[in-house]
């Protein structure tokens, strides 16, 4: 972990590296009938790294924070289930090798503006890696205001999800919503 502590700017960088060798790995996969079933893989190896970056600054009543995360995950099957099994050495289904996320948060008194941009790499949907779901990116933003009512708090939020109006599927044959909006009102009681 590397930290920068200046009078008004704070930063942090960290990374994680991992390696797993798993025997009798249970992988859930979709069937042609619309339900998911478990498949036992005899030997699975996963390894990768995650990089995390955070910068924060406070100037009077204004707070700014930028957060970024990138992850690389290689996840492979190393043992054949049957003679013509083409999955050996290939990426496991629905596990993208690359993922990234950048979030920007701004606070001014009781107002909080947040935005989040993420990129999800390709996901293979067949064990031989011949079929895939393409990479997609999403941008979300929201505005939140918190009001104090005696001892209680009232939270009002509005926002937009999928601002870029991306057409994507996180799981095959299940399209995700295009651009959509939300409004939320929460009242928090305190004793």
PDB file of C-alpha atoms in Angstrom:
ATOM      1  CA  UNK A   1       0.000   0.000   0.000  1.00  0.00           C
ATOM      2  CA  UNK A   2       1.322   3.400  -0.967  1.00  0.00           C
ATOM      3  CA  UNK A   3      -0.228   6.458   0.653  1.00  0.00           C
ATOM      4  CA  UNK A   4       0.177  10.156  -0.078  1.00  0.00           C
ATOM      5  CA  UNK A   5      -0.811  12.409   2.785  1.00  0.00           C
ATOM      6  CA  UNK A   6      -0.591  16.078   2.010  1.00  0.00           C
ATOM      7  CA  UNK A   7      -2.516  18.882   3.657  1.00  0.00           C
ATOM      8  CA  UNK A   8      -5.513  18.631   1.319  1.00  0.00           C
ATOM      9  CA  UNK A   9      -4.871  15.558  -0.873  1.00  0.00           C
ATOM     10  CA  UNK A  10      -4.828  11.934   0.215  1.00  0.00           C
ATOM     11  CA  UNK A  11      -4.043   9.012  -2.033  1.00  0.00           C
ATOM     12  CA  UNK A  12      -3.757   5.284  -1.744  1.00  0.00           C
ATOM     13  CA  UNK A  13      -2.599   2.605  -4.154  1.00  0.00           C
ATOM     14  CA  UNK A  14      -2.760  -1.106  -3.408  1.00  0.00           C
ATOM     15  CA  UNK A  15      -2.570  -4.329  -5.327  1.00  0.00           C
ATOM     16  CA  UNK A  16      -3.428  -7.945  -4.672  1.00  0.00           C
ATOM     17  CA  UNK A  17      -2.129 -11.026  -6.456  1.00  0.00           C
ATOM     18  CA  UNK A  18      -3.810 -14.406  -6.077  1.00  0.00           C
ATOM     19  CA  UNK A  19      -3.415 -18.022  -7.141  1.00  0.00           C
ATOM     20  CA  UNK A  20      -5.760 -20.980  -6.494  1.00  0.00           C
ATOM     21  CA  UNK A  21      -5.588 -24.606  -7.572  1.00  0.00           C
ATOM     22  CA  UNK A  22      -8.968 -26.226  -6.928  1.00  0.00           C
ATOM     23  CA  UNK A  23      -9.892 -29.903  -7.197  1.00  0.00           C
ATOM     24  CA  UNK A  24     -13.537 -30.837  -7.808  1.00  0.00           C
ATOM     25  CA  UNK A  25     -14.621 -27.295  -8.674  1.00  0.00           C
ATOM     26  CA  UNK A  26     -18.397 -26.930  -9.042  1.00  0.00           C
ATOM     27  CA  UNK A  27     -19.350 -24.673 -11.931  1.00  0.00           C
ATOM     28  CA  UNK A  28     -22.953 -23.620 -12.487  1.00  0.00           C
ATOM     29  CA  UNK A  29     -23.909 -23.340 -16.125  1.00  0.00           C
ATOM     30  CA  UNK A  30     -27.152 -22.661 -17.997  1.00  0.00           C
ATOM     31  CA  UNK A  31     -29.014 -25.396 -19.834  1.00  0.00           C
ATOM     32  CA  UNK A  32     -31.131 -25.232 -22.990  1.00  0.00           C
ATOM     33  CA  UNK A  33     -34.223 -25.453 -20.742  1.00  0.00           C
ATOM     34  CA  UNK A  34     -33.571 -22.146 -18.958  1.00  0.00           C
ATOM     35  CA  UNK A  35     -32.386 -23.447 -15.587  1.00  0.00           C
ATOM     36  CA  UNK A  36     -28.835 -23.744 -14.272  1.00  0.00           C
ATOM     37  CA  UNK A  37     -27.127 -27.005 -13.366  1.00  0.00           C
ATOM     38  CA  UNK A  38     -23.889 -27.796 -11.521  1.00  0.00           C
ATOM     39  CA  UNK A  39     -20.990 -29.352 -13.430  1.00  0.00           C
ATOM     40  CA  UNK A  40     -18.020 -30.843 -11.603  1.00  0.00           C
ATOM     41  CA  UNK A  41     -14.626 -29.851 -13.030  1.00  0.00           C
ATOM     42  CA  UNK A  42     -11.807 -32.055 -11.747  1.00  0.00           C
ATOM     43  CA  UNK A  43      -9.002 -29.477 -11.714  1.00  0.00           C
ATOM     44  CA  UNK A  44      -9.306 -25.689 -12.002  1.00  0.00           C
ATOM     45  CA  UNK A  45      -6.533 -23.107 -11.746  1.00  0.00           C
ATOM     46  CA  UNK A  46      -7.272 -19.426 -11.141  1.00  0.00           C
ATOM     47  CA  UNK A  47      -4.783 -16.605 -10.858  1.00  0.00           C
ATOM     48  CA  UNK A  48      -4.764 -12.883 -11.328  1.00  0.00           C
ATOM     49  CA  UNK A  49      -4.265  -9.464  -9.851  1.00  0.00           C
ATOM     50  CA  UNK A  50      -6.257  -6.479  -8.675  1.00  0.00           C
ATOM     51  CA  UNK A  51      -5.088  -2.878  -8.650  1.00  0.00           C
ATOM     52  CA  UNK A  52      -6.844  -0.263  -6.510  1.00  0.00           C
ATOM     53  CA  UNK A  53      -6.330   3.522  -6.628  1.00  0.00           C
ATOM     54  CA  UNK A  54      -8.008   6.160  -4.470  1.00  0.00           C
ATOM     55  CA  UNK A  55      -7.529   9.930  -4.431  1.00  0.00           C
ATOM     56  CA  UNK A  56      -9.459  12.149  -2.029  1.00  0.00           C
ATOM     57  CA  UNK A  57      -9.398  15.879  -1.479  1.00  0.00           C
ATOM     58  CA  UNK A  58     -11.219  18.157   0.919  1.00  0.00           C
ATOM     59  CA  UNK A  59     -11.407  21.905   0.340  1.00  0.00           C
ATOM     60  CA  UNK A  60     -13.594  23.571   2.946  1.00  0.00           C
ATOM     61  CA  UNK A  61     -17.085  22.069   2.623  1.00  0.00           C
ATOM     62  CA  UNK A  62     -16.304  20.351  -0.700  1.00  0.00           C
ATOM     63  CA  UNK A  63     -15.065  16.752  -0.732  1.00  0.00           C
ATOM     64  CA  UNK A  64     -13.878  14.988  -3.891  1.00  0.00           C
ATOM     65  CA  UNK A  65     -12.994  11.331  -4.253  1.00  0.00           C
ATOM     66  CA  UNK A  66     -11.788   9.355  -7.269  1.00  0.00           C
ATOM     67  CA  UNK A  67     -11.583   5.573  -7.026  1.00  0.00           C
ATOM     68  CA  UNK A  68     -10.334   3.156  -9.675  1.00  0.00           C
ATOM     69  CA  UNK A  69     -10.182  -0.642  -9.681  1.00  0.00           C
ATOM     70  CA  UNK A  70      -8.805  -2.944 -12.374  1.00  0.00           C
ATOM     71  CA  UNK A  71      -8.855  -6.727 -12.100  1.00  0.00           C
ATOM     72  CA  UNK A  72      -7.332  -9.445 -14.253  1.00  0.00           C
ATOM     73  CA  UNK A  73      -8.559 -13.013 -13.680  1.00  0.00           C
ATOM     74  CA  UNK A  74      -7.408 -16.088 -15.555  1.00  0.00           C
ATOM     75  CA  UNK A  75      -9.506 -19.123 -14.653  1.00  0.00           C
ATOM     76  CA  UNK A  76      -8.883 -22.394 -16.498  1.00  0.00           C
ATOM     77  CA  UNK A  77      -9.943 -26.029 -16.480  1.00  0.00           C
ATOM     78  CA  UNK A  78      -6.984 -28.441 -16.633  1.00  0.00           C
ATOM     79  CA  UNK A  79      -8.532 -31.917 -16.808  1.00  0.00           C
ATOM     80  CA  UNK A  80     -10.743 -33.570 -19.437  1.00  0.00           C
ATOM     81  CA  UNK A  81     -14.161 -34.896 -18.424  1.00  0.00           C
ATOM     82  CA  UNK A  82     -14.407 -37.049 -21.557  1.00  0.00           C
ATOM     83  CA  UNK A  83     -12.233 -37.900 -24.582  1.00  0.00           C
ATOM     84  CA  UNK A  84     -13.247 -34.992 -26.843  1.00  0.00           C
ATOM     85  CA  UNK A  85     -13.488 -32.346 -24.111  1.00  0.00           C
ATOM     86  CA  UNK A  86     -12.357 -29.043 -25.678  1.00  0.00           C
ATOM     87  CA  UNK A  87     -12.478 -27.041 -22.407  1.00  0.00           C
ATOM     88  CA  UNK A  88      -8.957 -27.925 -21.225  1.00  0.00           C
ATOM     89  CA  UNK A  89      -6.803 -24.793 -20.876  1.00  0.00           C
ATOM     90  CA  UNK A  90      -9.724 -22.491 -21.718  1.00  0.00           C
ATOM     91  CA  UNK A  91     -11.223 -19.656 -19.647  1.00  0.00           C
ATOM     92  CA  UNK A  92     -14.193 -20.733 -17.510  1.00  0.00           C
ATOM     93  CA  UNK A  93     -17.591 -19.500 -18.616  1.00  0.00           C
ATOM     94  CA  UNK A  94     -18.969 -16.158 -17.346  1.00  0.00           C
ATOM     95  CA  UNK A  95     -15.657 -15.108 -15.765  1.00  0.00           C
ATOM     96  CA  UNK A  96     -14.244 -12.115 -17.665  1.00  0.00           C
ATOM     97  CA  UNK A  97     -10.448 -11.810 -17.773  1.00  0.00           C
ATOM     98  CA  UNK A  98     -10.608  -8.009 -17.568  1.00  0.00           C
ATOM     99  CA  UNK A  99     -12.812  -5.714 -15.477  1.00  0.00           C
ATOM    100  CA  UNK A 100     -12.400  -2.061 -14.621  1.00  0.00           C
ATOM    101  CA  UNK A 101     -14.291   0.506 -12.600  1.00  0.00           C
ATOM    102  CA  UNK A 102     -13.820   4.253 -12.030  1.00  0.00           C
ATOM    103  CA  UNK A 103     -16.006   6.190  -9.568  1.00  0.00           C
ATOM    104  CA  UNK A 104     -16.101   9.926  -8.898  1.00  0.00           C
ATOM    105  CA  UNK A 105     -17.864  11.312  -5.826  1.00  0.00           C
ATOM    106  CA  UNK A 106     -18.418  14.979  -4.987  1.00  0.00           C
ATOM    107  CA  UNK A 107     -19.898  16.215  -1.705  1.00  0.00           C
ATOM    108  CA  UNK A 108     -21.040  19.721  -0.892  1.00  0.00           C
ATOM    109  CA  UNK A 109     -22.685  20.145   2.506  1.00  0.00           C
ATOM    110  CA  UNK A 110     -25.703  17.764   2.397  1.00  0.00           C
ATOM    111  CA  UNK A 111     -25.489  17.135  -1.398  1.00  0.00           C
ATOM    112  CA  UNK A 112     -23.693  14.118  -2.812  1.00  0.00           C
ATOM    113  CA  UNK A 113     -23.107  13.631  -6.561  1.00  0.00           C
ATOM    114  CA  UNK A 114     -21.745  10.269  -7.669  1.00  0.00           C
ATOM    115  CA  UNK A 115     -20.816   8.751 -11.003  1.00  0.00           C
ATOM    116  CA  UNK A 116     -19.588   5.280 -11.820  1.00  0.00           C
ATOM    117  CA  UNK A 117     -18.065   3.986 -15.072  1.00  0.00           C
ATOM    118  CA  UNK A 118     -17.360   0.289 -15.534  1.00  0.00           C
ATOM    119  CA  UNK A 119     -16.022  -1.885 -18.312  1.00  0.00           C
ATOM    120  CA  UNK A 120     -16.615  -5.643 -18.332  1.00  0.00           C
ATOM    121  CA  UNK A 121     -14.476  -7.676 -20.745  1.00  0.00           C
ATOM    122  CA  UNK A 122     -15.736 -10.494 -22.921  1.00  0.00           C
ATOM    123  CA  UNK A 123     -17.314 -13.479 -21.175  1.00  0.00           C
ATOM    124  CA  UNK A 124     -17.153 -16.891 -22.753  1.00  0.00           C
ATOM    125  CA  UNK A 125     -20.444 -18.760 -22.668  1.00  0.00           C
ATOM    126  CA  UNK A 126     -19.200 -22.079 -24.042  1.00  0.00           C
ATOM    127  CA  UNK A 127     -16.560 -24.201 -22.304  1.00  0.00           C
ATOM    128  CA  UNK A 128     -14.476 -24.437 -25.515  1.00  0.00           C
ATOM    129  CA  UNK A 129     -14.432 -20.590 -25.720  1.00  0.00           C
ATOM    130  CA  UNK A 130     -16.000 -20.495 -29.214  1.00  0.00           C
ATOM    131  CA  UNK A 131     -19.080 -18.505 -28.107  1.00  0.00           C
ATOM    132  CA  UNK A 132     -18.962 -15.304 -26.096  1.00  0.00           C
ATOM    133  CA  UNK A 133     -20.801 -12.252 -24.834  1.00  0.00           C
ATOM    134  CA  UNK A 134     -19.077  -9.071 -26.027  1.00  0.00           C
ATOM    135  CA  UNK A 135     -17.397  -6.503 -23.817  1.00  0.00           C
ATOM    136  CA  UNK A 136     -19.636  -3.702 -22.561  1.00  0.00           C
ATOM    137  CA  UNK A 137     -19.352  -0.465 -20.620  1.00  0.00           C
ATOM    138  CA  UNK A 138     -21.822   1.238 -18.292  1.00  0.00           C
ATOM    139  CA  UNK A 139     -22.048   4.763 -16.911  1.00  0.00           C
ATOM    140  CA  UNK A 140     -24.314   5.595 -13.961  1.00  0.00           C
ATOM    141  CA  UNK A 141     -24.815   8.882 -12.078  1.00  0.00           C
ATOM    142  CA  UNK A 142     -26.894  10.018  -9.140  1.00  0.00           C
ATOM    143  CA  UNK A 143     -27.585  12.967  -6.877  1.00  0.00           C
ATOM    144  CA  UNK A 144     -28.403  12.494  -3.217  1.00  0.00           C
ATOM    145  CA  UNK A 145     -29.444  14.993  -0.536  1.00  0.00           C
ATOM    146  CA  UNK A 146     -29.686  14.253   3.167  1.00  0.00           C
ATOM    147  CA  UNK A 147     -31.829  16.400   5.447  1.00  0.00           C
ATOM    148  CA  UNK A 148     -31.974  16.256   9.234  1.00  0.00           C
ATOM    149  CA  UNK A 149     -35.487  16.249  10.695  1.00  0.00           C
ATOM    150  CA  UNK A 150     -35.099  16.520  14.481  1.00  0.00           C
ATOM    151  CA  UNK A 151     -33.147  13.339  15.375  1.00  0.00           C
ATOM    152  CA  UNK A 152     -34.087  11.583  12.144  1.00  0.00           C
ATOM    153  CA  UNK A 153     -32.759  11.870   8.585  1.00  0.00           C
ATOM    154  CA  UNK A 154     -34.559  12.120   5.266  1.00  0.00           C
ATOM    155  CA  UNK A 155     -32.628  10.992   2.201  1.00  0.00           C
ATOM    156  CA  UNK A 156     -33.703  11.973  -1.340  1.00  0.00           C
ATOM    157  CA  UNK A 157     -31.991  10.438  -4.381  1.00  0.00           C
ATOM    158  CA  UNK A 158     -32.417  10.683  -8.143  1.00  0.00           C
ATOM    159  CA  UNK A 159     -30.244   9.212 -10.859  1.00  0.00           C
ATOM    160  CA  UNK A 160     -29.692   7.649 -14.239  1.00  0.00           C
ATOM    161  CA  UNK A 161     -28.389   4.142 -14.872  1.00  0.00           C
ATOM    162  CA  UNK A 162     -26.782   3.087 -18.161  1.00  0.00           C
ATOM    163  CA  UNK A 163     -26.462   6.680 -19.391  1.00  0.00           C
ATOM    164  CA  UNK A 164     -24.657   5.478 -22.545  1.00  0.00           C
ATOM    165  CA  UNK A 165     -27.743   3.377 -23.405  1.00  0.00           C
ATOM    166  CA  UNK A 166     -25.597   0.268 -23.915  1.00  0.00           C
ATOM    167  CA  UNK A 167     -27.282  -2.892 -25.122  1.00  0.00           C
ATOM    168  CA  UNK A 168     -25.741  -5.792 -23.234  1.00  0.00           C
ATOM    169  CA  UNK A 169     -26.331  -9.144 -21.602  1.00  0.00           C
ATOM    170  CA  UNK A 170     -24.661 -10.164 -18.348  1.00  0.00           C
ATOM    171  CA  UNK A 171     -26.072 -13.678 -18.921  1.00  0.00           C
ATOM    172  CA  UNK A 172     -26.908 -15.067 -22.351  1.00  0.00           C
ATOM    173  CA  UNK A 173     -30.509 -14.489 -23.513  1.00  0.00           C
ATOM    174  CA  UNK A 174     -31.210 -12.093 -20.633  1.00  0.00           C
ATOM    175  CA  UNK A 175     -30.943  -8.542 -21.974  1.00  0.00           C
ATOM    176  CA  UNK A 176     -30.301  -5.892 -19.361  1.00  0.00           C
ATOM    177  CA  UNK A 177     -32.236  -2.586 -19.214  1.00  0.00           C
ATOM    178  CA  UNK A 178     -31.289   0.294 -21.478  1.00  0.00           C
ATOM    179  CA  UNK A 179     -31.042   3.795 -20.002  1.00  0.00           C
ATOM    180  CA  UNK A 180     -33.308   4.003 -16.966  1.00  0.00           C
ATOM    181  CA  UNK A 181     -34.026   6.463 -14.186  1.00  0.00           C
ATOM    182  CA  UNK A 182     -34.692   6.154 -10.487  1.00  0.00           C
ATOM    183  CA  UNK A 183     -35.960   8.239  -7.591  1.00  0.00           C
ATOM    184  CA  UNK A 184     -35.738   7.191  -3.974  1.00  0.00           C
ATOM    185  CA  UNK A 185     -37.006   8.657  -0.715  1.00  0.00           C
ATOM    186  CA  UNK A 186     -35.820   7.156   2.611  1.00  0.00           C
ATOM    187  CA  UNK A 187     -36.663   8.181   6.149  1.00  0.00           C
ATOM    188  CA  UNK A 188     -34.285   6.941   8.856  1.00  0.00           C
ATOM    189  CA  UNK A 189     -35.534   6.807  12.458  1.00  0.00           C
ATOM    190  CA  UNK A 190     -33.169   7.253  15.392  1.00  0.00           C
ATOM    191  CA  UNK A 191     -34.034   6.516  18.981  1.00  0.00           C
TER     192      UNK A 191
END
